[in-house]
PDB file of C-alpha atoms in Angstrom:
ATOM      1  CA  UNK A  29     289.893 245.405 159.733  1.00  0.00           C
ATOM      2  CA  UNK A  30     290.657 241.846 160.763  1.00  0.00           C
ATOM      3  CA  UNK A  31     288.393 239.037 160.121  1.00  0.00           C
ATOM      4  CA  UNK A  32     286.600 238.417 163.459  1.00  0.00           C
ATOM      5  CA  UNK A  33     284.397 235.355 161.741  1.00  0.00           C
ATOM      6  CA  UNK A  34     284.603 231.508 163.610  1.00  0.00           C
ATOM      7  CA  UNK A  35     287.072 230.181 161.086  1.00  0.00           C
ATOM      8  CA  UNK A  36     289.412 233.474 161.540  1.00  0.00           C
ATOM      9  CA  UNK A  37     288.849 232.870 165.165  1.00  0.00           C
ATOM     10  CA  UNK A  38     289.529 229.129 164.914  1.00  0.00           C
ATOM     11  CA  UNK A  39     292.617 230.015 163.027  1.00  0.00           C
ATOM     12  CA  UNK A  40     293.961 232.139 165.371  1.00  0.00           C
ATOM     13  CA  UNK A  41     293.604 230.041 168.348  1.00  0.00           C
ATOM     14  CA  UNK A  42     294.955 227.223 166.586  1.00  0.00           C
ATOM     15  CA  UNK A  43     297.699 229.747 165.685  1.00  0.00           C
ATOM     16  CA  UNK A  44     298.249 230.623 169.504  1.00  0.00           C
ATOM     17  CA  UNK A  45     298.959 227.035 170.659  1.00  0.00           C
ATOM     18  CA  UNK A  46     301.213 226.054 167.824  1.00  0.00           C
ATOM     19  CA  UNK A  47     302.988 229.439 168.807  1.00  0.00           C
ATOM     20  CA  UNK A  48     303.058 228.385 172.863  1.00  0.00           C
ATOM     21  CA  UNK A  49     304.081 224.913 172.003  1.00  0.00           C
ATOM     22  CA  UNK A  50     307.002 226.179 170.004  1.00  0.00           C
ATOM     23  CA  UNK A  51     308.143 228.629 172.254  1.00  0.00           C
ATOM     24  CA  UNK A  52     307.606 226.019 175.516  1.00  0.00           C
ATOM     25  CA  UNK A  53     310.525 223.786 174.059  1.00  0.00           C
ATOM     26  CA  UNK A  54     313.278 224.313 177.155  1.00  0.00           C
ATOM     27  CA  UNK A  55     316.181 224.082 174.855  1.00  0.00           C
ATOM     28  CA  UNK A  56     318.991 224.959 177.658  1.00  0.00           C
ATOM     29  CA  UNK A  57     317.403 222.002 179.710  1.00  0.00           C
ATOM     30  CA  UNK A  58     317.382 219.860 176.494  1.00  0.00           C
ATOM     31  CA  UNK A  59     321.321 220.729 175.635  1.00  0.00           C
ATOM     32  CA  UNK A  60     323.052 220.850 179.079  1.00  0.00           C
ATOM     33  CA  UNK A  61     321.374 217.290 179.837  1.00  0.00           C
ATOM     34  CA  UNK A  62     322.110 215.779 176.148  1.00  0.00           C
ATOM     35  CA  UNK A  63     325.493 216.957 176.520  1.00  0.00           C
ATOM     36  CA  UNK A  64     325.950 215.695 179.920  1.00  0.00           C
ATOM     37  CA  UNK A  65     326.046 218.612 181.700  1.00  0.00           C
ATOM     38  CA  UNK A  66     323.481 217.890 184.362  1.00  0.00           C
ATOM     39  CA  UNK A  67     320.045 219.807 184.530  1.00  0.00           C
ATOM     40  CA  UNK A  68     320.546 223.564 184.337  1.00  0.00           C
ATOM     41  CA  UNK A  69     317.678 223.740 187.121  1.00  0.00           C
ATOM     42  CA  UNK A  70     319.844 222.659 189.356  1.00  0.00           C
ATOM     43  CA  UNK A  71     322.852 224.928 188.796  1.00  0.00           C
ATOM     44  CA  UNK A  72     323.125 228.961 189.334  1.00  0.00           C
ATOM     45  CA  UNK A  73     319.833 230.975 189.604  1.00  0.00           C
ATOM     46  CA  UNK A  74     318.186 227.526 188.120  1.00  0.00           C
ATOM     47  CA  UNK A  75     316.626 229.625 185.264  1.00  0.00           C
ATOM     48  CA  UNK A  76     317.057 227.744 181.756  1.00  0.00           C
ATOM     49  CA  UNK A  77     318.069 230.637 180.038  1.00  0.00           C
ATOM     50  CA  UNK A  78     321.360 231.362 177.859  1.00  0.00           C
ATOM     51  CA  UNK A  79     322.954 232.858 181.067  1.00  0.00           C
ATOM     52  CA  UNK A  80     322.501 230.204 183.377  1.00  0.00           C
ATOM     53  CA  UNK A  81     323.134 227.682 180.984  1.00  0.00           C
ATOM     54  CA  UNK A  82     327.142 229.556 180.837  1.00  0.00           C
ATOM     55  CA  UNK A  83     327.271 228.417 184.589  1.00  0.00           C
ATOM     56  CA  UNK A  84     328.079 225.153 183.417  1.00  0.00           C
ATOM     57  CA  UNK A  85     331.361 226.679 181.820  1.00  0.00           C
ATOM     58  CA  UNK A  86     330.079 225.464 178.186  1.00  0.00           C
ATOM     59  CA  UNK A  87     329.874 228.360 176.068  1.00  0.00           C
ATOM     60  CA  UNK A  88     328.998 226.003 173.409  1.00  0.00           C
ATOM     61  CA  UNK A  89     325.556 225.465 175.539  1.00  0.00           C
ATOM     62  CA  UNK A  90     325.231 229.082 175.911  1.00  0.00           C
ATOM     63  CA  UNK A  91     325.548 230.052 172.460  1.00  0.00           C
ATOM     64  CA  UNK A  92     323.133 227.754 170.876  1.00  0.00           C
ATOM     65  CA  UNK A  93     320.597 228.266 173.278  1.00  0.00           C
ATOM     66  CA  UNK A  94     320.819 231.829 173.116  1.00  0.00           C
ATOM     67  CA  UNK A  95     320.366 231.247 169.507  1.00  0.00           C
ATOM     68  CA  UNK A  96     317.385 228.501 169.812  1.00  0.00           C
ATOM     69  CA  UNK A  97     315.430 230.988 172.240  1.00  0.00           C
ATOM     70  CA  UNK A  98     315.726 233.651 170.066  1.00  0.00           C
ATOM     71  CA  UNK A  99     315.335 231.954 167.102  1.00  0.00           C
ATOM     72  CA  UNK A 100     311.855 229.754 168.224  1.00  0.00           C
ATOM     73  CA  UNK A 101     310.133 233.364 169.052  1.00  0.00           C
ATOM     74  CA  UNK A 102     311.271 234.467 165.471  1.00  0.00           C
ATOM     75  CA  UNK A 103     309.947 231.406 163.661  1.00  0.00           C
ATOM     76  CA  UNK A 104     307.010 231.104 165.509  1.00  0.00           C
ATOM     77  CA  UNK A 105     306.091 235.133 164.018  1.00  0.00           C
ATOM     78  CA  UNK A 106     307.603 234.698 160.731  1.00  0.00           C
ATOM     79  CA  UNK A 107     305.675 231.499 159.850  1.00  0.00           C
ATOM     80  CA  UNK A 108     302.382 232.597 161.067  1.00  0.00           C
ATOM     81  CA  UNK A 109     302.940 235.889 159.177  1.00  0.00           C
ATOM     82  CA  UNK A 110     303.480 234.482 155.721  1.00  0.00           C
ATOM     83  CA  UNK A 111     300.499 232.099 155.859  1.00  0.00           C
ATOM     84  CA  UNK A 112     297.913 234.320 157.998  1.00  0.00           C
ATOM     85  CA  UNK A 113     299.065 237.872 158.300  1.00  0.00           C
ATOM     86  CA  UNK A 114     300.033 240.509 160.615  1.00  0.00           C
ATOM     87  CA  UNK A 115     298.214 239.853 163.304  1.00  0.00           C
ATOM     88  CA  UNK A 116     298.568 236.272 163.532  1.00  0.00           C
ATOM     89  CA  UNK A 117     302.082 236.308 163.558  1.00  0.00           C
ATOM     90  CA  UNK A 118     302.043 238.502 166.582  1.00  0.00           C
ATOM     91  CA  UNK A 119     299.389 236.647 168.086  1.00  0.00           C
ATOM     92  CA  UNK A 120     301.854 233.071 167.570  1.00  0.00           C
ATOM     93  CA  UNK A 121     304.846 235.342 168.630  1.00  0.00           C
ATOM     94  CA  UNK A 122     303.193 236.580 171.577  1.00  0.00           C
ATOM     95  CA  UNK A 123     302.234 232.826 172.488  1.00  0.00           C
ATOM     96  CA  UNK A 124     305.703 231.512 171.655  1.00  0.00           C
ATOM     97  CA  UNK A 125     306.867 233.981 174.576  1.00  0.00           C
ATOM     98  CA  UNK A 126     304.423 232.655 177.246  1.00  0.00           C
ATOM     99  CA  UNK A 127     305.750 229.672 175.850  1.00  0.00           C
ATOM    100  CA  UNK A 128     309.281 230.325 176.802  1.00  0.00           C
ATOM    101  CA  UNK A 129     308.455 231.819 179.941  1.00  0.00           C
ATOM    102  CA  UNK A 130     305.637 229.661 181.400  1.00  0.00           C
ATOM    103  CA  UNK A 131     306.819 226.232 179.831  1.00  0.00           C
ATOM    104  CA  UNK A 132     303.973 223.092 180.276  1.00  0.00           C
ATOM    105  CA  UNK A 133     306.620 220.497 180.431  1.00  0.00           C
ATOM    106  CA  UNK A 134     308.407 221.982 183.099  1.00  0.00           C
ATOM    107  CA  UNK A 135     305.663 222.952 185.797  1.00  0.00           C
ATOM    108  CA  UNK A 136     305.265 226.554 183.234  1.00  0.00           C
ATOM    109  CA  UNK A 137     308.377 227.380 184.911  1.00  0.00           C
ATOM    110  CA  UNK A 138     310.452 228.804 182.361  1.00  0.00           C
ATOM    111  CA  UNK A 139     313.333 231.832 181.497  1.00  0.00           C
ATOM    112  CA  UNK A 140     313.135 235.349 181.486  1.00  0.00           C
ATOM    113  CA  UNK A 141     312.335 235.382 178.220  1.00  0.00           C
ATOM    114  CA  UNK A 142     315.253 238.267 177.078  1.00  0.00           C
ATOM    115  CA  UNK A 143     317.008 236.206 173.929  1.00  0.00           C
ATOM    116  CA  UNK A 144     313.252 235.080 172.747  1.00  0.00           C
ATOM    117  CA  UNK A 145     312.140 239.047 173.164  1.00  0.00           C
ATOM    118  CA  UNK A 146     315.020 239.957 170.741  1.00  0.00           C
ATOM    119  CA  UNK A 147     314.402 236.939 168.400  1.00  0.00           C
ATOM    120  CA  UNK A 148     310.681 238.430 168.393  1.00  0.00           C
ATOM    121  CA  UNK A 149     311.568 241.992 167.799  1.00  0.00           C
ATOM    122  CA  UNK A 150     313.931 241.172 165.104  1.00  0.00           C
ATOM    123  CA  UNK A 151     311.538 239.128 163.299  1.00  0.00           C
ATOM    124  CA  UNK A 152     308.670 241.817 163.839  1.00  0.00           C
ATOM    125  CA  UNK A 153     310.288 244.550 162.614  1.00  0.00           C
ATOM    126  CA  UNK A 154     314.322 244.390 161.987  1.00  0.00           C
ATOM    127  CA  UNK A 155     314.974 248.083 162.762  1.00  0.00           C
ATOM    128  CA  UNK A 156     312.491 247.599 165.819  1.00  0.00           C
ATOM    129  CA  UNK A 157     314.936 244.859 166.343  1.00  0.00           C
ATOM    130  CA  UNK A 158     318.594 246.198 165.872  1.00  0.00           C
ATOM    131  CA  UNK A 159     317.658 249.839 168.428  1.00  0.00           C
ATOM    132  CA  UNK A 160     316.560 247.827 171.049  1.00  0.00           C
ATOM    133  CA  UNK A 161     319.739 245.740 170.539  1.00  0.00           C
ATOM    134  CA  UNK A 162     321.871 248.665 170.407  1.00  0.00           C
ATOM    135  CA  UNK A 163     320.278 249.980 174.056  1.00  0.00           C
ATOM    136  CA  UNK A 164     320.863 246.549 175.925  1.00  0.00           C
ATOM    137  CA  UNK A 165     324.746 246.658 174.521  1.00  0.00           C
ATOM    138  CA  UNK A 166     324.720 250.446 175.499  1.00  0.00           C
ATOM    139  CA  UNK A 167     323.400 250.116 179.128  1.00  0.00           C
ATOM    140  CA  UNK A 168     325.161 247.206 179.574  1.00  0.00           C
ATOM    141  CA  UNK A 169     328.506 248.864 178.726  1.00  0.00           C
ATOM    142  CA  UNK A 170     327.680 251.739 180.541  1.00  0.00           C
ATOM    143  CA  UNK A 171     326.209 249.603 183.867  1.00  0.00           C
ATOM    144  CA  UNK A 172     327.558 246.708 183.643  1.00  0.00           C
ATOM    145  CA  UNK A 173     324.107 244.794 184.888  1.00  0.00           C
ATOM    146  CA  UNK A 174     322.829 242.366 182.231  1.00  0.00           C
ATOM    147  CA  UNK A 175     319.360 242.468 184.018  1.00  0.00           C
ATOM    148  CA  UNK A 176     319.221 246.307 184.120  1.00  0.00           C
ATOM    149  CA  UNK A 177     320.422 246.646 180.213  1.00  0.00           C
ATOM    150  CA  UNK A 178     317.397 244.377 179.488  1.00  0.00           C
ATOM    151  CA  UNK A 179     314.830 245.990 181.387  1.00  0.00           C
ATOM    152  CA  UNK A 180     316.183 249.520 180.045  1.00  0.00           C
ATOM    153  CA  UNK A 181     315.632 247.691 176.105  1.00  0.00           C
ATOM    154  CA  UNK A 182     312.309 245.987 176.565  1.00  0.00           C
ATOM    155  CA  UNK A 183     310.869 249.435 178.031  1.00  0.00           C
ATOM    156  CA  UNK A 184     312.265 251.552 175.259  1.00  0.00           C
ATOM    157  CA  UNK A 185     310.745 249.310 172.505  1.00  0.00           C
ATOM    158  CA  UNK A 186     307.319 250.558 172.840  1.00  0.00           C
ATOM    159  CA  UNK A 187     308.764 254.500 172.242  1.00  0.00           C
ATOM    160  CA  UNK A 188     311.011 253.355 169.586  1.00  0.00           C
ATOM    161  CA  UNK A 189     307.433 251.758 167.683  1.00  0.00           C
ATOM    162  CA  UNK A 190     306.203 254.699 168.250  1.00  0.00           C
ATOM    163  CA  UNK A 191     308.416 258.086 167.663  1.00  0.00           C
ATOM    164  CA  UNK A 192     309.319 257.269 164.048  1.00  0.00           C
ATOM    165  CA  UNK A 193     305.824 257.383 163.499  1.00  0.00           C
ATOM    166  CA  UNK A 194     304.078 259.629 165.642  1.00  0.00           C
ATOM    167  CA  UNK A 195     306.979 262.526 164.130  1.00  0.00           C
ATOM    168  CA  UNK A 196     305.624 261.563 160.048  1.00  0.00           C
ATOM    169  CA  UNK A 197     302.041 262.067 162.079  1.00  0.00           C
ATOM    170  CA  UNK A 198     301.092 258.233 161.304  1.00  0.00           C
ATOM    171  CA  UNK A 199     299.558 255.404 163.405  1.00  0.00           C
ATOM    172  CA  UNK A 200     302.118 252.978 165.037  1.00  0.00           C
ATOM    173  CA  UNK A 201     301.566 249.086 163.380  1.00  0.00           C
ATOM    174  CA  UNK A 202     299.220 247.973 166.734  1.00  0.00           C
ATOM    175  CA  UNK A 203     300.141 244.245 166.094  1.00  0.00           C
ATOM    176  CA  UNK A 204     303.910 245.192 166.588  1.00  0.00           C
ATOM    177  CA  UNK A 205     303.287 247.731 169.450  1.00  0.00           C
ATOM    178  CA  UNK A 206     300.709 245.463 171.042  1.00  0.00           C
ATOM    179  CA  UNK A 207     303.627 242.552 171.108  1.00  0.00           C
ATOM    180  CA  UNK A 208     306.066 245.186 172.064  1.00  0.00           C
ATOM    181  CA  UNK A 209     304.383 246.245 175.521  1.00  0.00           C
ATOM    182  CA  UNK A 210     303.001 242.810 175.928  1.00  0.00           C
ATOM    183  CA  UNK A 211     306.197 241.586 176.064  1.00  0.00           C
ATOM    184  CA  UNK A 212     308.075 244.284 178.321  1.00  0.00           C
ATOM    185  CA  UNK A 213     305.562 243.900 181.002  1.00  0.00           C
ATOM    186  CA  UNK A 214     306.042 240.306 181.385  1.00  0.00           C
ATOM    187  CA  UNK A 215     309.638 241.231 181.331  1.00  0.00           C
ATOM    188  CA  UNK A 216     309.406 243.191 183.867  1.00  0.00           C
ATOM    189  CA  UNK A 217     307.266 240.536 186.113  1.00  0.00           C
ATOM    190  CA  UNK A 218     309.846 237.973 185.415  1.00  0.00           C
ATOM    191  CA  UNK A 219     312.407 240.049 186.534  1.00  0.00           C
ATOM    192  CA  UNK A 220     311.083 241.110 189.916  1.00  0.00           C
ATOM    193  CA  UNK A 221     313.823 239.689 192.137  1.00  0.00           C
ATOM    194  CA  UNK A 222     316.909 241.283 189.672  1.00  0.00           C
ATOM    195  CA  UNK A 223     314.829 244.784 190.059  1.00  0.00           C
ATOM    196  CA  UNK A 224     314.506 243.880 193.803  1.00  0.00           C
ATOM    197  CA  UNK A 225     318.210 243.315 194.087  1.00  0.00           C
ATOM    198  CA  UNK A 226     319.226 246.266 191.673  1.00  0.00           C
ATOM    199  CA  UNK A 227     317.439 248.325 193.799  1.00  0.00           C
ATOM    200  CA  UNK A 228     319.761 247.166 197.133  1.00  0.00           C
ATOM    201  CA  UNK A 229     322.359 247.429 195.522  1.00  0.00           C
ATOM    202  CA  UNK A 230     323.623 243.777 195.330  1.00  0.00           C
ATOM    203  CA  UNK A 231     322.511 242.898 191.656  1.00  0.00           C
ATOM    204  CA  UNK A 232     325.655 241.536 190.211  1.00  0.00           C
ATOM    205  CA  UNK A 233     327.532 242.772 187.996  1.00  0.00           C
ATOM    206  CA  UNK A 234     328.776 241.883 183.960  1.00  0.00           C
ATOM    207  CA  UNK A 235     331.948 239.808 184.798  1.00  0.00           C
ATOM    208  CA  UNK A 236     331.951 240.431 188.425  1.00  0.00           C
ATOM    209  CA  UNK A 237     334.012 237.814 190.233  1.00  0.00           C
ATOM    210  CA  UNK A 238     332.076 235.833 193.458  1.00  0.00           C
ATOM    211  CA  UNK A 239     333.829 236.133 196.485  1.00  0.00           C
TER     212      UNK A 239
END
C-alpha cells in the first residue's frame, strides 16, 4: 500500500508540479518563433502541437516537436519512477499532461496532448505503448482522419491494460490504468470540435488538399 504519511504526501505534490512544469514547456511555440517562423498561434487551427506546427511547411519544426512533446511526458514518468516509485511517476506523468494541455505561460491554453499521450504510454509500459501505436497507424490508414485514429488509440488503451490481465485472472497495474483513462478522457475533451466535425462529416482528411 502506498505511503499516505505528510512527507509521502509532500513528495508527491512536489512531484506533481515539477511534472506540470515540465510538461507546460510549449516547445512548437518555442521552435517556430526561434527559427523565425512566426508564432504557431497564429497559423492553422492555432494549436501548438506537432501538426500545426507542419503548417508552417518546416518539417524540421514538426519533427522535433513531435519528439519534445512526447519525450517531456516520458521523462517527466521515468524520472519520478526511478527515484519515488510507481505511483509517483504516474502522478508526475499525469501532471506533465495537464501540463501540455493547460500550459501557465500561455493563458493554460495548450495542444491536444496526442504525441505527449504516446510519449507517456511508452514510458509507462512499452507494450502498453507500441498497441496503442499500432491502432492510431491502423485507423489512420484505414480512415484517413488523424483526429479519429487518435481518439480510436487513447480509448483502446484502457482495454489493452486490462485484457492481458484480466485473461491470466490478475489485477491490472492501477497507476498505469489510472493514467491510461485519465488521459483518454481529457483527450476526448480536447478534441470536442474534431468529434463535432467528424460527426458532420467535414473533419479533414490525412493529406486532403484545401480547396
Amino acid at each position: 500500500m502506498q505511503d499516505l504519511t505528510a512527507p509521502a504526501l509532500l513528495t508527491l505534490g512536489l512531484v506533481a508540479i515539477g511534472g506540470y512544469l515540465l510538461g507546460s514547456i510549449p516547445f512548437g511555440v518555442i521552435l517556430t518563433r526561434a527559427a523565425g517562423a512566426g508564432d504557431v498561434r497564429n497559423i492553422g487551427s492555432g494549436n501548438i502541437g506537432a501538426t500545426n506546427v507542419l503548417r508552417t511547411g518546416r518539417k524540421d519544426l514538426a519533427i522535433a516537436t513531435l519528439i519534445l512533446d512526447a519525450g517531456k511526458g516520458a521523462v517527466a514518468l521515468l524520472i519520478a519512477r526511478y527515484l519515488f516509485g510507481e505511483v509517483a511517476g504516474a502522478i508526475a506523468g499525469g501532471a506533465a499532461f495537464m501540463g501540455h494541455l493547460f500550459p501557465v505561460w500561455l493563458g493554460f491554453k495548450g495542444g491536444k496532448g496526442v504525441a505527449t499521450f504516446f510519449g507517456l504510454i511508452l514510458a509507462a509500459c512499452w507494450p502498453l505503448g507500441l498497441m496503442a501505436a499500432a491502432t492510431w497507424l491502423i485507423t489512420a490508414f484505414a480512415l484517413r482522419y488523424s483526429s479519429l485514429a487518435a481518439l480510436v488509440a487513447a480509448a483502446a488503451t484502457p482495454f489493452y491494460a486490462l485484457l492481458p490481465l484480466a485473461m491470466l485472472g490478475l489485477p491490472a497495474p492501477a497507476p498505469i490504468l489510472i493514467l491510461a483513462v485519465f488521459t483518454a478522457v481529457l483527450i476526448y475533451i480536447r478534441h470536442h470540435e474534431n468529434i463535432a466535425r467528424l460527426l458532420k462529416g467535414a473533419e479533414p482528411k490525412i493529406g486532403a488538399k484545401k480547396a
